[in-house]
Amino acid sequence: MTISDKPMNEENPAPPARLTLRRPDDWHVHLRDGAILASVVNYTARQFARAIVMPNLNPPVTTVAAAKGYRDRILAAVEPGLAFEPLMTCYLTDTIDAGEIERGFADGVFTACKLYPAHATTNSDHGVTDIQKIHRVLDVMQRIGMPLLIHGEVTDRHVDIFDREAVFIDRILAKLITDFPALKVVFEHITTADAVTFVEACGPNLAATITPHHLRINRNAMFEGGIRPHHYCLPVAKRESHRLALRRAATSGSPKFFLGTDSAPHSITQKESACGCAGIFNAPFAIESYAMTFEEEGVLHRLEGFASEHGPAFYGLAPNSDKIILERWPVNVPAKLVEASEDFIPFHAGETLPWRFLGLARS
Ligand code: DOR
Ligand code: ZN
């Protein structure tokens, strides 16, 4: 990573006018399918070299054939000239076949499996109802070194929605980590100080992704002067003390925390409804948002580790060798974007951000 061609490090953290960093990856994104896929995928592909693609389509991606087909559709939608590799995931169900998962991993089609507790979020109805039901699958994943990506919330309606992540740690995750000590686990889109503390205390097989939005908004954002559906996502943003804990973790330089946008586009009609969908569409200005946060914390020099190095290291992949350039220049985020003839509100809509993404550095 360079600042105006000077290496940036702990001794030289001064903010530059230009930032050149190893091209980042997005370790958690929803690309959808069909016309919306074709419209949104290039926001991700222009910034990120690789992305872990969530399998919560309808029907979910539960077979090698389905993942191959989806990967082909993604690649067909990527603009010519953009180098982008979608990393596919398998959606775990109570009855998923361990053999299919092992085959998909061996063939390089599946990179990881995604655990949605049933009914936790969008298209999770086919998710896992009881972790015991997938113990055989987890045994296989542990043996072959295949990462498990977890939506970490209990679905018990008696548990307050703001406590569901913390309760998940106590009821499910702590035991899972003990039962499968060699299983690589990513605690996805963490939202609480409890999750930060837990991840820090566990060994190197547990890591976490952190979204741009959970670094910037707390739960007040959903209720500012009225109901704000475009700030509603799952897990929901928590109180301010949790946001601050997430900012500390993301910007700490710890290799246990890395970038995962959880960009989850839903049209205005789907969001602004009596029962609006969860999800924040942050892909259009993702790296700009993270850069702003790292700069505010005075550690812009740690952005590259979080965005481009910790993730590949955890997944056992090489970091990207190409680079991107960010420039300190105000960028206006549009109030809305039209994707496949529908309106979408991007994260930071109407704001001016201090860093703009210039594109790939010429090698
Ligand atoms: O806010 C979210 N949106 N959280 C999820 O877990 C799913 C995602 C989606 O697919 O829309
Ligand atoms: Zn997600």
PDB file of N, CA and C in Angstrom, residues 27-32 51-57 61 70 74 87-91 113-116 149 188-189 262-263 315:
ATOM      1  N   TRP A  27     -15.664 -10.593   1.265  1.00  0.00           N
ATOM      2  CA  TRP A  27     -15.867 -11.953   1.792  1.00  0.00           C
ATOM      3  C   TRP A  27     -17.309 -12.229   2.186  1.00  0.00           C
ATOM      4  N   HIS A  28     -18.251 -11.398   1.691  1.00  0.00           N
ATOM      5  CA  HIS A  28     -19.684 -11.674   1.960  1.00  0.00           C
ATOM      6  C   HIS A  28     -20.528 -10.713   1.126  1.00  0.00           C
ATOM      7  N   VAL A  29     -21.167 -11.235   0.090  1.00  0.00           N
ATOM      8  CA  VAL A  29     -22.013 -10.350  -0.726  1.00  0.00           C
ATOM      9  C   VAL A  29     -23.214 -11.122  -1.272  1.00  0.00           C
ATOM     10  N   HIS A  30     -24.320 -10.379  -1.460  1.00  0.00           N
ATOM     11  CA  HIS A  30     -25.514 -10.937  -2.101  1.00  0.00           C
ATOM     12  C   HIS A  30     -25.597 -10.344  -3.495  1.00  0.00           C
ATOM     13  N   LEU A  31     -25.451 -11.184  -4.497  1.00  0.00           N
ATOM     14  CA  LEU A  31     -25.482 -10.693  -5.877  1.00  0.00           C
ATOM     15  C   LEU A  31     -26.838 -10.901  -6.538  1.00  0.00           C
ATOM     16  N   ARG A  32     -27.732 -11.650  -5.880  1.00  0.00           N
ATOM     17  CA  ARG A  32     -29.068 -11.943  -6.431  1.00  0.00           C
ATOM     18  C   ARG A  32     -28.943 -12.720  -7.741  1.00  0.00           C
ATOM     19  N   ALA A  51     -15.206 -12.414  -4.593  1.00  0.00           N
ATOM     20  CA  ALA A  51     -16.251 -12.213  -3.588  1.00  0.00           C
ATOM     21  C   ALA A  51     -16.844 -13.557  -3.211  1.00  0.00           C
ATOM     22  N   ILE A  52     -17.092 -13.701  -1.932  1.00  0.00           N
ATOM     23  CA  ILE A  52     -17.840 -14.859  -1.439  1.00  0.00           C
ATOM     24  C   ILE A  52     -19.316 -14.556  -1.674  1.00  0.00           C
ATOM     25  N   VAL A  53     -19.936 -15.375  -2.520  1.00  0.00           N
ATOM     26  CA  VAL A  53     -21.302 -15.100  -2.975  1.00  0.00           C
ATOM     27  C   VAL A  53     -22.296 -15.899  -2.131  1.00  0.00           C
ATOM     28  N   MET A  54     -23.197 -15.189  -1.514  1.00  0.00           N
ATOM     29  CA  MET A  54     -24.186 -15.840  -0.655  1.00  0.00           C
ATOM     30  C   MET A  54     -25.168 -16.679  -1.469  1.00  0.00           C
ATOM     31  N   PRO A  55     -25.573 -17.819  -0.906  1.00  0.00           N
ATOM     32  CA  PRO A  55     -26.400 -18.772  -1.659  1.00  0.00           C
ATOM     33  C   PRO A  55     -27.887 -18.661  -1.370  1.00  0.00           C
ATOM     34  N   ASN A  56     -28.347 -17.549  -0.731  1.00  0.00           N
ATOM     35  CA  ASN A  56     -29.763 -17.498  -0.331  1.00  0.00           C
ATOM     36  C   ASN A  56     -30.667 -17.016  -1.465  1.00  0.00           C
ATOM     37  N   LEU A  57     -30.566 -17.742  -2.584  1.00  0.00           N
ATOM     38  CA  LEU A  57     -31.500 -17.500  -3.692  1.00  0.00           C
ATOM     39  C   LEU A  57     -32.776 -18.268  -3.396  1.00  0.00           C
ATOM     40  N   VAL A  61     -28.993 -22.303  -3.135  1.00  0.00           N
ATOM     41  CA  VAL A  61     -27.940 -23.049  -3.826  1.00  0.00           C
ATOM     42  C   VAL A  61     -27.471 -24.181  -2.901  1.00  0.00           C
ATOM     43  N   TYR A  70     -25.031 -20.923 -11.259  1.00  0.00           N
ATOM     44  CA  TYR A  70     -25.068 -19.553 -10.720  1.00  0.00           C
ATOM     45  C   TYR A  70     -23.748 -18.854 -11.026  1.00  0.00           C
ATOM     46  N   ILE A  74     -23.200 -15.377 -13.115  1.00  0.00           N
ATOM     47  CA  ILE A  74     -22.477 -14.212 -12.566  1.00  0.00           C
ATOM     48  C   ILE A  74     -21.393 -13.784 -13.557  1.00  0.00           C
ATOM     49  N   LEU A  87     -16.650 -16.597  -5.645  1.00  0.00           N
ATOM     50  CA  LEU A  87     -16.362 -17.795  -4.848  1.00  0.00           C
ATOM     51  C   LEU A  87     -17.700 -18.284  -4.296  1.00  0.00           C
ATOM     52  N   MET A  88     -18.067 -19.490  -4.669  1.00  0.00           N
ATOM     53  CA  MET A  88     -19.425 -19.944  -4.413  1.00  0.00           C
ATOM     54  C   MET A  88     -19.556 -20.636  -3.055  1.00  0.00           C
ATOM     55  N   THR A  89     -20.767 -20.523  -2.500  1.00  0.00           N
ATOM     56  CA  THR A  89     -21.033 -21.150  -1.205  1.00  0.00           C
ATOM     57  C   THR A  89     -22.234 -22.080  -1.313  1.00  0.00           C
ATOM     58  N   CYS A  90     -22.260 -23.048  -0.408  1.00  0.00           N
ATOM     59  CA  CYS A  90     -23.360 -24.007  -0.366  1.00  0.00           C
ATOM     60  C   CYS A  90     -24.250 -23.690   0.830  1.00  0.00           C
ATOM     61  N   TYR A  91     -25.535 -23.642   0.595  1.00  0.00           N
ATOM     62  CA  TYR A  91     -26.525 -23.309   1.634  1.00  0.00           C
ATOM     63  C   TYR A  91     -26.837 -24.576   2.415  1.00  0.00           C
ATOM     64  N   CYS A 113     -19.320 -23.265   3.159  1.00  0.00           N
ATOM     65  CA  CYS A 113     -20.756 -23.509   3.373  1.00  0.00           C
ATOM     66  C   CYS A 113     -21.316 -22.405   4.249  1.00  0.00           C
ATOM     67  N   LYS A 114     -22.582 -22.073   3.995  1.00  0.00           N
ATOM     68  CA  LYS A 114     -23.236 -21.008   4.758  1.00  0.00           C
ATOM     69  C   LYS A 114     -24.314 -21.588   5.661  1.00  0.00           C
ATOM     70  N   LEU A 115     -24.225 -21.273   6.918  1.00  0.00           N
ATOM     71  CA  LEU A 115     -25.236 -21.703   7.884  1.00  0.00           C
ATOM     72  C   LEU A 115     -26.187 -20.556   8.192  1.00  0.00           C
ATOM     73  N   TYR A 116     -27.440 -20.708   7.718  1.00  0.00           N
ATOM     74  CA  TYR A 116     -28.500 -19.806   8.147  1.00  0.00           C
ATOM     75  C   TYR A 116     -29.358 -20.569   9.136  1.00  0.00           C
ATOM     76  N   LEU A 149     -19.446 -20.544   7.235  1.00  0.00           N
ATOM     77  CA  LEU A 149     -19.797 -19.131   7.381  1.00  0.00           C
ATOM     78  C   LEU A 149     -21.141 -19.051   8.099  1.00  0.00           C
ATOM     79  N   GLU A 188     -20.138 -14.171  10.549  1.00  0.00           N
ATOM     80  CA  GLU A 188     -20.385 -13.158   9.526  1.00  0.00           C
ATOM     81  C   GLU A 188     -21.021 -11.893  10.092  1.00  0.00           C
ATOM     82  N   HIS A 189     -20.725 -10.793   9.459  1.00  0.00           N
ATOM     83  CA  HIS A 189     -21.323  -9.480   9.759  1.00  0.00           C
ATOM     84  C   HIS A 189     -21.619  -9.285  11.241  1.00  0.00           C
ATOM     85  N   ASP A 262     -21.684  -7.515   2.966  1.00  0.00           N
ATOM     86  CA  ASP A 262     -23.084  -7.914   3.116  1.00  0.00           C
ATOM     87  C   ASP A 262     -23.990  -7.009   2.289  1.00  0.00           C
ATOM     88  N   SER A 263     -23.460  -6.502   1.171  1.00  0.00           N
ATOM     89  CA  SER A 263     -24.309  -5.711   0.283  1.00  0.00           C
ATOM     90  C   SER A 263     -25.511  -6.565  -0.119  1.00  0.00           C
ATOM     91  N   TYR A 315      -8.674 -17.739   4.524  1.00  0.00           N
ATOM     92  CA  TYR A 315      -9.198 -18.743   3.587  1.00  0.00           C
ATOM     93  C   TYR A 315      -8.091 -19.596   2.968  1.00  0.00           C
TER      94      TYR A 315
END
